[in-house]
Coordinates of C-alpha atoms in Angstrom, one line a residue:
M1 CA 129.0 117.9 76.5
A2 CA 125.8 116.7 74.8
N3 CA 123.3 114.3 76.3
V4 CA 122.4 111.7 73.7
V5 CA 119.1 110.1 72.7
V6 CA 119.2 106.8 70.8
V7 CA 116.2 105.9 68.8
G8 CA 115.5 103.2 66.2
A9 CA 114.8 104.8 62.8
Q10 CA 113.1 101.8 61.2
W11 CA 110.8 99.1 62.6
G12 CA 113.1 98.2 65.5
D13 CA 115.8 95.5 65.6
E14 CA 118.3 98.0 64.2
G15 CA 121.0 97.1 66.6
K16 CA 120.3 99.7 69.3
G17 CA 121.7 97.4 72.0
K18 CA 125.2 97.3 70.7
I19 CA 125.3 101.0 69.9
V20 CA 123.9 102.0 73.3
D21 CA 126.4 99.6 75.0
W22 CA 129.3 101.1 72.9
L23 CA 128.2 104.7 73.8
S24 CA 127.6 103.9 77.4
E25 CA 131.4 103.8 78.0
R26 CA 131.3 107.5 77.4
A27 CA 128.2 108.1 79.6
D28 CA 127.5 108.3 83.3
V29 CA 123.8 107.5 83.3
I30 CA 121.9 105.3 80.8
A31 CA 118.1 105.8 80.9
R32 CA 115.3 103.8 79.3
F33 CA 112.4 106.1 78.5
Q34 CA 109.6 104.1 76.9
G35 CA 108.4 100.6 76.0
G36 CA 108.5 97.5 78.1
H37 CA 109.9 94.0 78.0
N38 CA 108.7 93.6 74.4
A39 CA 112.0 95.3 73.5
G40 CA 115.0 93.0 72.7
H41 CA 118.6 94.2 72.9
T42 CA 121.5 91.8 72.2
L43 CA 124.9 92.7 73.5
V44 CA 128.1 90.8 72.5
V45 CA 130.9 91.4 75.0
G46 CA 133.9 89.2 74.3
N47 CA 132.6 85.7 74.3
T48 CA 129.5 86.5 76.3
V49 CA 126.1 87.3 74.8
F50 CA 123.7 89.3 76.9
K51 CA 120.0 89.4 75.9
L52 CA 118.2 92.3 77.5
S53 CA 114.5 93.2 77.4
L54 CA 113.8 95.7 80.1
L55 CA 117.1 96.7 81.7
P56 CA 119.0 99.5 80.1
S57 CA 122.0 98.3 78.0
G58 CA 124.4 100.1 80.2
I59 CA 123.7 97.7 83.1
V60 CA 126.5 95.4 81.9
R61 CA 129.1 98.2 82.3
P62 CA 130.5 98.6 85.9
G63 CA 130.3 102.1 87.4
K64 CA 127.3 103.3 85.4
L65 CA 123.9 104.2 86.7
A66 CA 121.0 102.4 84.8
V67 CA 117.6 104.1 85.0
I68 CA 114.1 102.8 84.1
G69 CA 112.1 106.0 83.5
N70 CA 108.4 106.7 84.0
G71 CA 107.7 106.3 80.3
V72 CA 108.3 102.6 80.5
V73 CA 105.7 100.1 81.5
L74 CA 107.2 97.6 84.0
D75 CA 106.5 94.0 84.5
P76 CA 108.1 93.4 88.0
W77 CA 108.3 89.6 87.6
A78 CA 110.0 89.9 84.2
L79 CA 112.4 92.5 85.7
F80 CA 113.6 90.2 88.5
A81 CA 113.8 87.2 86.2
E82 CA 116.1 89.3 83.9
I83 CA 118.1 90.5 86.9
D84 CA 118.6 86.8 88.0
K85 CA 119.7 85.8 84.5
L86 CA 122.3 88.6 84.2
T87 CA 123.5 88.0 87.8
A88 CA 124.2 84.4 86.7
Q89 CA 126.3 85.8 83.9
G90 CA 128.4 87.7 86.3
V91 CA 126.7 91.1 86.1
S92 CA 126.4 92.9 89.5
I93 CA 123.0 94.6 89.9
S94 CA 121.9 96.5 93.0
T95 CA 120.3 99.7 94.2
E96 CA 123.7 101.3 93.6
N97 CA 123.6 100.9 89.8
L98 CA 119.8 100.5 89.0
M99 CA 117.0 103.0 89.7
I100 CA 113.3 102.8 88.8
A101 CA 111.1 105.9 88.6
E102 CA 108.5 105.7 91.4
N103 CA 105.8 106.9 89.0
T104 CA 106.4 104.0 86.6
P105 CA 103.2 102.0 85.7
L106 CA 103.2 98.3 86.2
I107 CA 102.3 95.5 83.8
L108 CA 100.3 92.9 85.7
P109 CA 99.2 89.3 84.7
L110 CA 95.8 90.7 83.8
H111 CA 97.4 92.9 81.1
Q112 CA 99.0 89.9 79.5
D113 CA 95.7 87.9 79.6
L114 CA 93.9 90.8 77.9
D115 CA 96.6 91.1 75.2
K116 CA 96.2 87.4 74.3
L117 CA 92.4 87.3 74.5
R118 CA 92.1 90.3 72.2
E119 CA 94.5 88.9 69.6
E120 CA 92.7 85.5 69.6
A121 CA 89.3 87.3 69.2
A122 CA 90.6 89.5 66.4
G123 CA 91.5 86.5 64.1
T124 CA 92.8 87.8 60.8
A125 CA 92.6 91.4 62.1
K126 CA 95.3 90.7 64.7
I127 CA 98.1 93.3 64.9
G128 CA 100.9 90.9 66.0
T129 CA 101.6 92.0 69.5
T130 CA 104.1 90.1 71.6
G131 CA 101.4 89.2 74.1
R132 CA 103.3 90.7 77.0
G133 CA 100.7 93.2 78.1
I134 CA 102.3 96.3 76.9
G135 CA 99.3 97.8 75.1
P136 CA 96.8 97.1 77.8
A137 CA 99.2 98.6 80.4
Y138 CA 99.5 101.8 78.5
E139 CA 95.7 101.9 78.1
D140 CA 95.3 101.7 81.9
K141 CA 97.9 104.5 82.3
V142 CA 96.0 107.0 80.1
G143 CA 92.7 105.6 81.5
R144 CA 93.9 106.7 85.0
R145 CA 93.4 103.3 86.6
T146 CA 97.0 102.0 86.6
I147 CA 99.0 100.8 89.6
R148 CA 102.4 102.6 89.8
V149 CA 105.5 101.6 91.6
A150 CA 104.9 104.0 94.5
D151 CA 101.4 102.7 95.1
L152 CA 102.9 99.4 96.4
A153 CA 104.1 101.2 99.5
D154 CA 100.6 101.9 100.9
D155 CA 98.0 99.2 101.4
E156 CA 95.1 101.7 101.3
T157 CA 96.2 103.2 98.1
L158 CA 96.8 99.8 96.5
E159 CA 93.3 98.7 97.4
S160 CA 91.8 101.8 95.9
R161 CA 93.7 101.4 92.7
L162 CA 92.7 97.8 92.4
D163 CA 89.0 98.7 92.8
R164 CA 89.2 100.9 89.7
L165 CA 91.4 98.6 87.8
L166 CA 89.4 95.4 88.3
A167 CA 86.0 97.1 87.6
H168 CA 87.3 97.8 84.2
H169 CA 89.1 94.5 83.5
D170 CA 86.4 92.2 84.8
A171 CA 83.9 93.8 82.4
L172 CA 86.3 93.4 79.5
R173 CA 87.0 89.8 80.4
A174 CA 83.3 89.0 80.7
G175 CA 82.8 90.3 77.2
L176 CA 85.6 88.0 75.9
G177 CA 84.3 85.0 77.7
A178 CA 87.0 84.9 80.4
T179 CA 86.6 84.4 84.2
P180 CA 86.9 87.3 86.6
I181 CA 90.3 88.2 88.1
D182 CA 91.2 86.5 91.4
R183 CA 91.7 89.7 93.4
A184 CA 93.2 87.9 96.4
E185 CA 95.7 86.1 94.3
L186 CA 96.8 89.3 92.5
T187 CA 97.0 91.3 95.8
A188 CA 99.2 88.6 97.3
K189 CA 101.5 88.6 94.3
L190 CA 101.9 92.4 94.5
K191 CA 102.5 92.5 98.2
E192 CA 105.1 89.7 97.9
I193 CA 107.1 91.5 95.2
A194 CA 106.6 95.1 96.6
P195 CA 109.6 95.2 99.0
K196 CA 112.0 94.1 96.2
L197 CA 110.7 96.6 93.7
L198 CA 110.4 99.5 96.1
A199 CA 114.1 99.2 97.0
F200 CA 114.9 100.5 93.5
A201 CA 112.3 103.2 93.5
Q202 CA 113.5 106.8 93.3
P203 CA 112.3 110.2 92.1
V204 CA 114.1 109.7 88.8
W205 CA 113.2 113.2 87.4
K206 CA 115.0 114.7 90.4
V207 CA 118.1 112.5 90.2
L208 CA 118.5 113.1 86.5
N209 CA 118.1 116.9 86.8
E210 CA 120.8 116.9 89.5
S211 CA 123.0 114.7 87.4
R212 CA 122.6 117.1 84.5
R213 CA 123.5 120.1 86.7
A214 CA 126.6 118.2 87.9
G215 CA 127.8 117.9 84.3
K216 CA 127.2 114.2 84.0
R217 CA 126.6 112.7 80.6
I218 CA 123.2 111.1 80.1
L219 CA 122.4 108.5 77.4
F220 CA 118.7 108.0 76.7
E221 CA 117.9 104.6 75.3
G222 CA 114.8 104.1 73.2
A223 CA 113.1 100.8 72.4
Q224 CA 111.4 99.4 69.3
G225 CA 111.6 101.7 66.2
S226 CA 110.2 105.0 64.9
L227 CA 107.9 103.2 62.4
L228 CA 106.2 101.5 65.3
D229 CA 105.4 104.9 66.9
I230 CA 101.8 105.2 68.1
D231 CA 101.4 108.4 66.2
F232 CA 103.8 108.3 63.2
G233 CA 104.1 104.5 62.7
T234 CA 102.2 102.2 60.3
Y235 CA 99.1 102.3 62.4
P236 CA 97.5 100.1 63.8
Y237 CA 100.5 97.8 63.4
V238 CA 102.5 99.8 65.9
T239 CA 103.5 99.6 69.5
S240 CA 101.6 101.5 72.3
S241 CA 104.1 104.2 73.1
T242 CA 105.9 107.1 71.6
T243 CA 109.1 105.8 70.1
M244 CA 110.4 109.2 68.8
S245 CA 113.2 111.2 70.4
G246 CA 110.8 113.7 72.1
M247 CA 109.7 110.9 74.5
A248 CA 113.1 110.9 76.1
A249 CA 112.1 114.1 77.9
T250 CA 108.7 113.2 79.1
G251 CA 109.6 109.6 79.7
T252 CA 112.3 110.5 82.3
G253 CA 111.3 113.9 83.7
L254 CA 113.9 116.0 82.0
G255 CA 113.0 118.9 79.7
P256 CA 113.6 119.0 76.0
S257 CA 116.5 121.3 76.5
A258 CA 118.4 118.3 78.1
I259 CA 118.6 116.6 74.7
G260 CA 121.8 117.5 72.9
F261 CA 122.2 114.9 70.1
V262 CA 119.7 112.5 68.6
L263 CA 121.3 109.4 67.1
G264 CA 119.1 107.3 64.9
I265 CA 120.0 103.6 64.5
V266 CA 119.6 102.4 61.0
K267 CA 120.1 99.0 59.5
A268 CA 121.9 98.8 56.1
Y269 CA 118.8 97.0 54.8
T270 CA 115.2 96.8 56.2
T271 CA 113.4 94.3 58.5
R272 CA 110.1 94.0 60.2
V273 CA 108.6 91.6 62.7
G274 CA 104.8 90.9 62.7
E275 CA 102.0 92.3 60.6
G276 CA 101.7 95.5 58.7
P277 CA 102.9 97.2 55.5
F278 CA 106.5 96.8 54.3
P279 CA 107.1 98.5 50.9
T280 CA 110.5 96.9 50.1
E281 CA 109.9 93.4 51.5
L282 CA 111.6 90.6 49.6
T283 CA 110.1 87.1 49.4
D284 CA 112.7 85.8 47.0
G285 CA 116.2 84.4 47.5
D286 CA 117.7 87.9 48.2
G287 CA 115.2 88.3 51.1
Q288 CA 116.1 84.8 52.5
R289 CA 119.8 85.6 52.1
L290 CA 119.4 88.8 54.1
G291 CA 117.5 87.0 56.9
E292 CA 120.0 84.1 57.1
R293 CA 123.2 86.3 57.0
G294 CA 121.7 88.8 59.4
H295 CA 120.3 86.2 61.8
E296 CA 117.0 87.9 61.6
F297 CA 115.0 86.4 64.5
G298 CA 113.4 88.5 67.2
T299 CA 115.4 88.7 70.5
V300 CA 112.2 88.5 72.6
T301 CA 109.8 86.5 70.5
G302 CA 112.1 84.4 68.3
R303 CA 109.9 85.3 65.4
K304 CA 111.4 85.3 61.9
R305 CA 111.8 88.9 60.7
R306 CA 110.6 90.0 57.2
C307 CA 113.6 91.4 55.2
G308 CA 113.9 93.8 52.3
W309 CA 116.1 96.4 50.6
F310 CA 117.0 99.7 52.3
D311 CA 114.1 102.1 52.2
A312 CA 115.5 105.7 52.1
V313 CA 112.0 107.2 52.0
L314 CA 111.0 105.8 55.4
V315 CA 114.4 106.6 57.1
R316 CA 114.3 110.2 55.7
Q317 CA 110.8 110.5 57.2
T318 CA 111.7 109.1 60.6
C319 CA 114.9 111.1 60.9
A320 CA 113.0 114.3 60.2
I321 CA 110.3 113.6 62.8
S322 CA 112.8 112.7 65.5
G323 CA 115.2 115.5 64.6
V324 CA 118.0 113.0 64.1
N325 CA 121.5 114.7 64.0
G326 CA 123.3 111.6 62.8
I327 CA 122.8 107.9 62.2
A328 CA 124.5 104.8 63.3
L329 CA 124.5 102.5 60.3
T330 CA 124.5 98.8 61.4
K331 CA 124.9 95.4 59.8
L332 CA 126.7 96.7 56.7
D333 CA 128.6 93.3 56.6
V334 CA 125.3 91.5 55.9
L335 CA 125.4 93.0 52.4
D336 CA 128.9 91.5 51.6
G337 CA 128.8 89.4 48.5
F338 CA 125.7 90.8 46.7
Q339 CA 126.4 91.6 43.1
T340 CA 123.7 94.3 43.0
L341 CA 122.1 96.3 45.8
K342 CA 118.9 98.3 45.6
I343 CA 117.8 101.4 47.5
C344 CA 114.2 102.5 47.6
V345 CA 114.2 106.2 46.6
G346 CA 110.4 106.8 46.2
Y347 CA 107.0 105.3 45.9
E348 CA 104.4 105.0 43.1
I349 CA 100.7 104.8 44.2
D350 CA 98.1 104.6 41.5
G351 CA 100.5 106.2 39.1
K352 CA 101.3 109.1 41.4
H353 CA 104.8 109.7 42.8
Y354 CA 105.3 110.0 46.6
D355 CA 108.5 111.0 48.5
Y356 CA 107.0 110.0 51.8
L357 CA 104.7 107.2 53.2
P358 CA 101.1 108.5 53.3
T359 CA 99.2 107.9 56.5
A360 CA 96.1 106.4 54.9
A361 CA 96.2 102.6 55.2
A362 CA 94.5 102.2 51.8
L363 CA 97.3 104.1 50.1
Q364 CA 100.0 102.3 52.1
S365 CA 98.7 99.0 50.8
K366 CA 99.2 100.1 47.2
V367 CA 102.8 101.3 47.5
V368 CA 105.1 100.2 44.7
P369 CA 108.8 101.0 45.6
V370 CA 110.9 102.9 43.1
Y371 CA 114.5 101.5 43.2
E372 CA 117.9 102.8 42.4
E373 CA 120.5 100.1 41.8
M374 CA 124.0 100.2 43.0
E375 CA 127.0 98.0 42.5
G376 CA 127.7 95.6 45.4
W377 CA 131.1 94.4 46.8
Q378 CA 132.7 91.0 47.1
E379 CA 135.2 91.9 49.8
S380 CA 134.3 91.4 53.5
T381 CA 133.5 94.4 55.6
Q382 CA 133.0 92.4 58.8
G383 CA 135.1 93.7 61.7
A384 CA 136.2 96.9 59.8
R385 CA 137.2 99.6 62.2
S386 CA 138.2 102.4 59.8
W387 CA 137.1 103.8 56.5
A388 CA 140.3 102.4 55.0
D389 CA 139.1 98.9 55.8
L390 CA 136.0 99.3 53.6
P391 CA 135.7 98.5 49.9
A392 CA 135.1 101.5 47.7
A393 CA 131.7 100.2 46.7
A394 CA 130.6 100.0 50.3
I395 CA 131.7 103.5 51.0
K396 CA 129.8 104.6 48.0
Y397 CA 126.7 102.8 49.3
V398 CA 127.0 104.6 52.7
R399 CA 127.5 108.0 51.1
R400 CA 124.4 107.5 48.9
I401 CA 122.3 106.7 51.9
E402 CA 123.5 109.9 53.6
E403 CA 122.4 111.9 50.6
L404 CA 119.0 110.3 50.3
I405 CA 118.0 110.5 54.0
H406 CA 119.5 114.0 54.5
C407 CA 121.5 112.9 57.5
P408 CA 125.1 112.1 58.0
V409 CA 126.5 108.8 59.3
A410 CA 128.0 109.3 62.8
L411 CA 128.9 105.7 63.5
L412 CA 129.2 102.6 61.3
S413 CA 128.8 99.1 62.8
T414 CA 130.4 96.1 61.0
S415 CA 129.6 93.2 63.3
P416 CA 127.9 92.5 66.6
E417 CA 131.2 92.8 68.5
R418 CA 131.4 95.9 70.7
D419 CA 134.6 97.3 69.2
D420 CA 133.9 96.7 65.5
T421 CA 132.6 100.2 65.1
I422 CA 133.8 103.1 63.0
L423 CA 133.4 106.5 64.8
V424 CA 132.8 109.4 62.5
T425 CA 131.3 111.9 64.9
D426 CA 131.2 111.4 68.7
P427 CA 127.6 112.3 69.7
F428 CA 128.8 113.3 73.2
E429 CA 131.3 115.8 71.8
D430 CA 129.1 117.3 69.1

């Protein structure tokens, strides 16, 4: 039985929530391993729509253990607001089905303040963050001044952590023209929420290793997308964590040998939220049509997503870096009705051909996509649950994507509905 890692293979918003939810029926444990509440996962279960930002998607399934790993940065107030929202929708959440790694770093109000202050000061050089404090929280983690979940259990430790943290942030705020942090107010907020948060704290690395030895299936849930990776994304227009599959190991406390199958989630076209390069972006009627049909608005921010044709160059690149064994191709139905479809198969930069996206920002800004055209289909693929339900042209499109990205399709999603999924290869059985 393979443990499965799910990662987005584009710029996020690929439909990971639905796929993780669908796979979680086969799993015993579902673990988030990076990111924060800047992630947005939408699940459609019957007539109910669940919008998750921080909680693992498996939380909506009874009998599953949902885990927030140490690779995540956690806003405790956002967490409990999300728990309250799901509880009101009938989801039962307790220490029996939710666990938080005790070494998880916290996002505090001061992180959100700094995020917004920096974006305002940057002007046209802003990178388009969600303003939720994710980046500053990760900075404090690597700067060894963060407050972690376990620190809330001891007043002396908490005060020591605050000394180091505020010495740094007050200096930054002064430089940005902001007032010093009200330490008493922050301390009071932390002490108020500490008992609620500590109730969920566990040595996640130990629990997951024991689960693995017991033969339980673990599903690792990534957030954002590979092209937003801090190392391999379109820097600096990236997130502040590692979004590649390798983070599943360090972000939960399991070794790399625990990863059996890497599933890359790939949209049948391409979207991006915020600033940064986008080689296949469409600003014409086709781009507008993709956005309208795909309901391309951010789950967390509500921002309109930029849309474009499928970029096989980028997906081939991200599949290689994450060691993807198979992809889940989503939103195929959005392409229904197009007379002609285009797939980006290469780039031209100053007259030179590239089969990958160069790292240099100056080169990325000059990319001209090289397209291959394919015949579209007029029939509907929405709700298809077998290959036999798909038009021949749609199957041809899928097969051509497989060839270009050097990776097979393991699952095919044809609507947001949980069961509108064609299973080609079960990642847990691979």
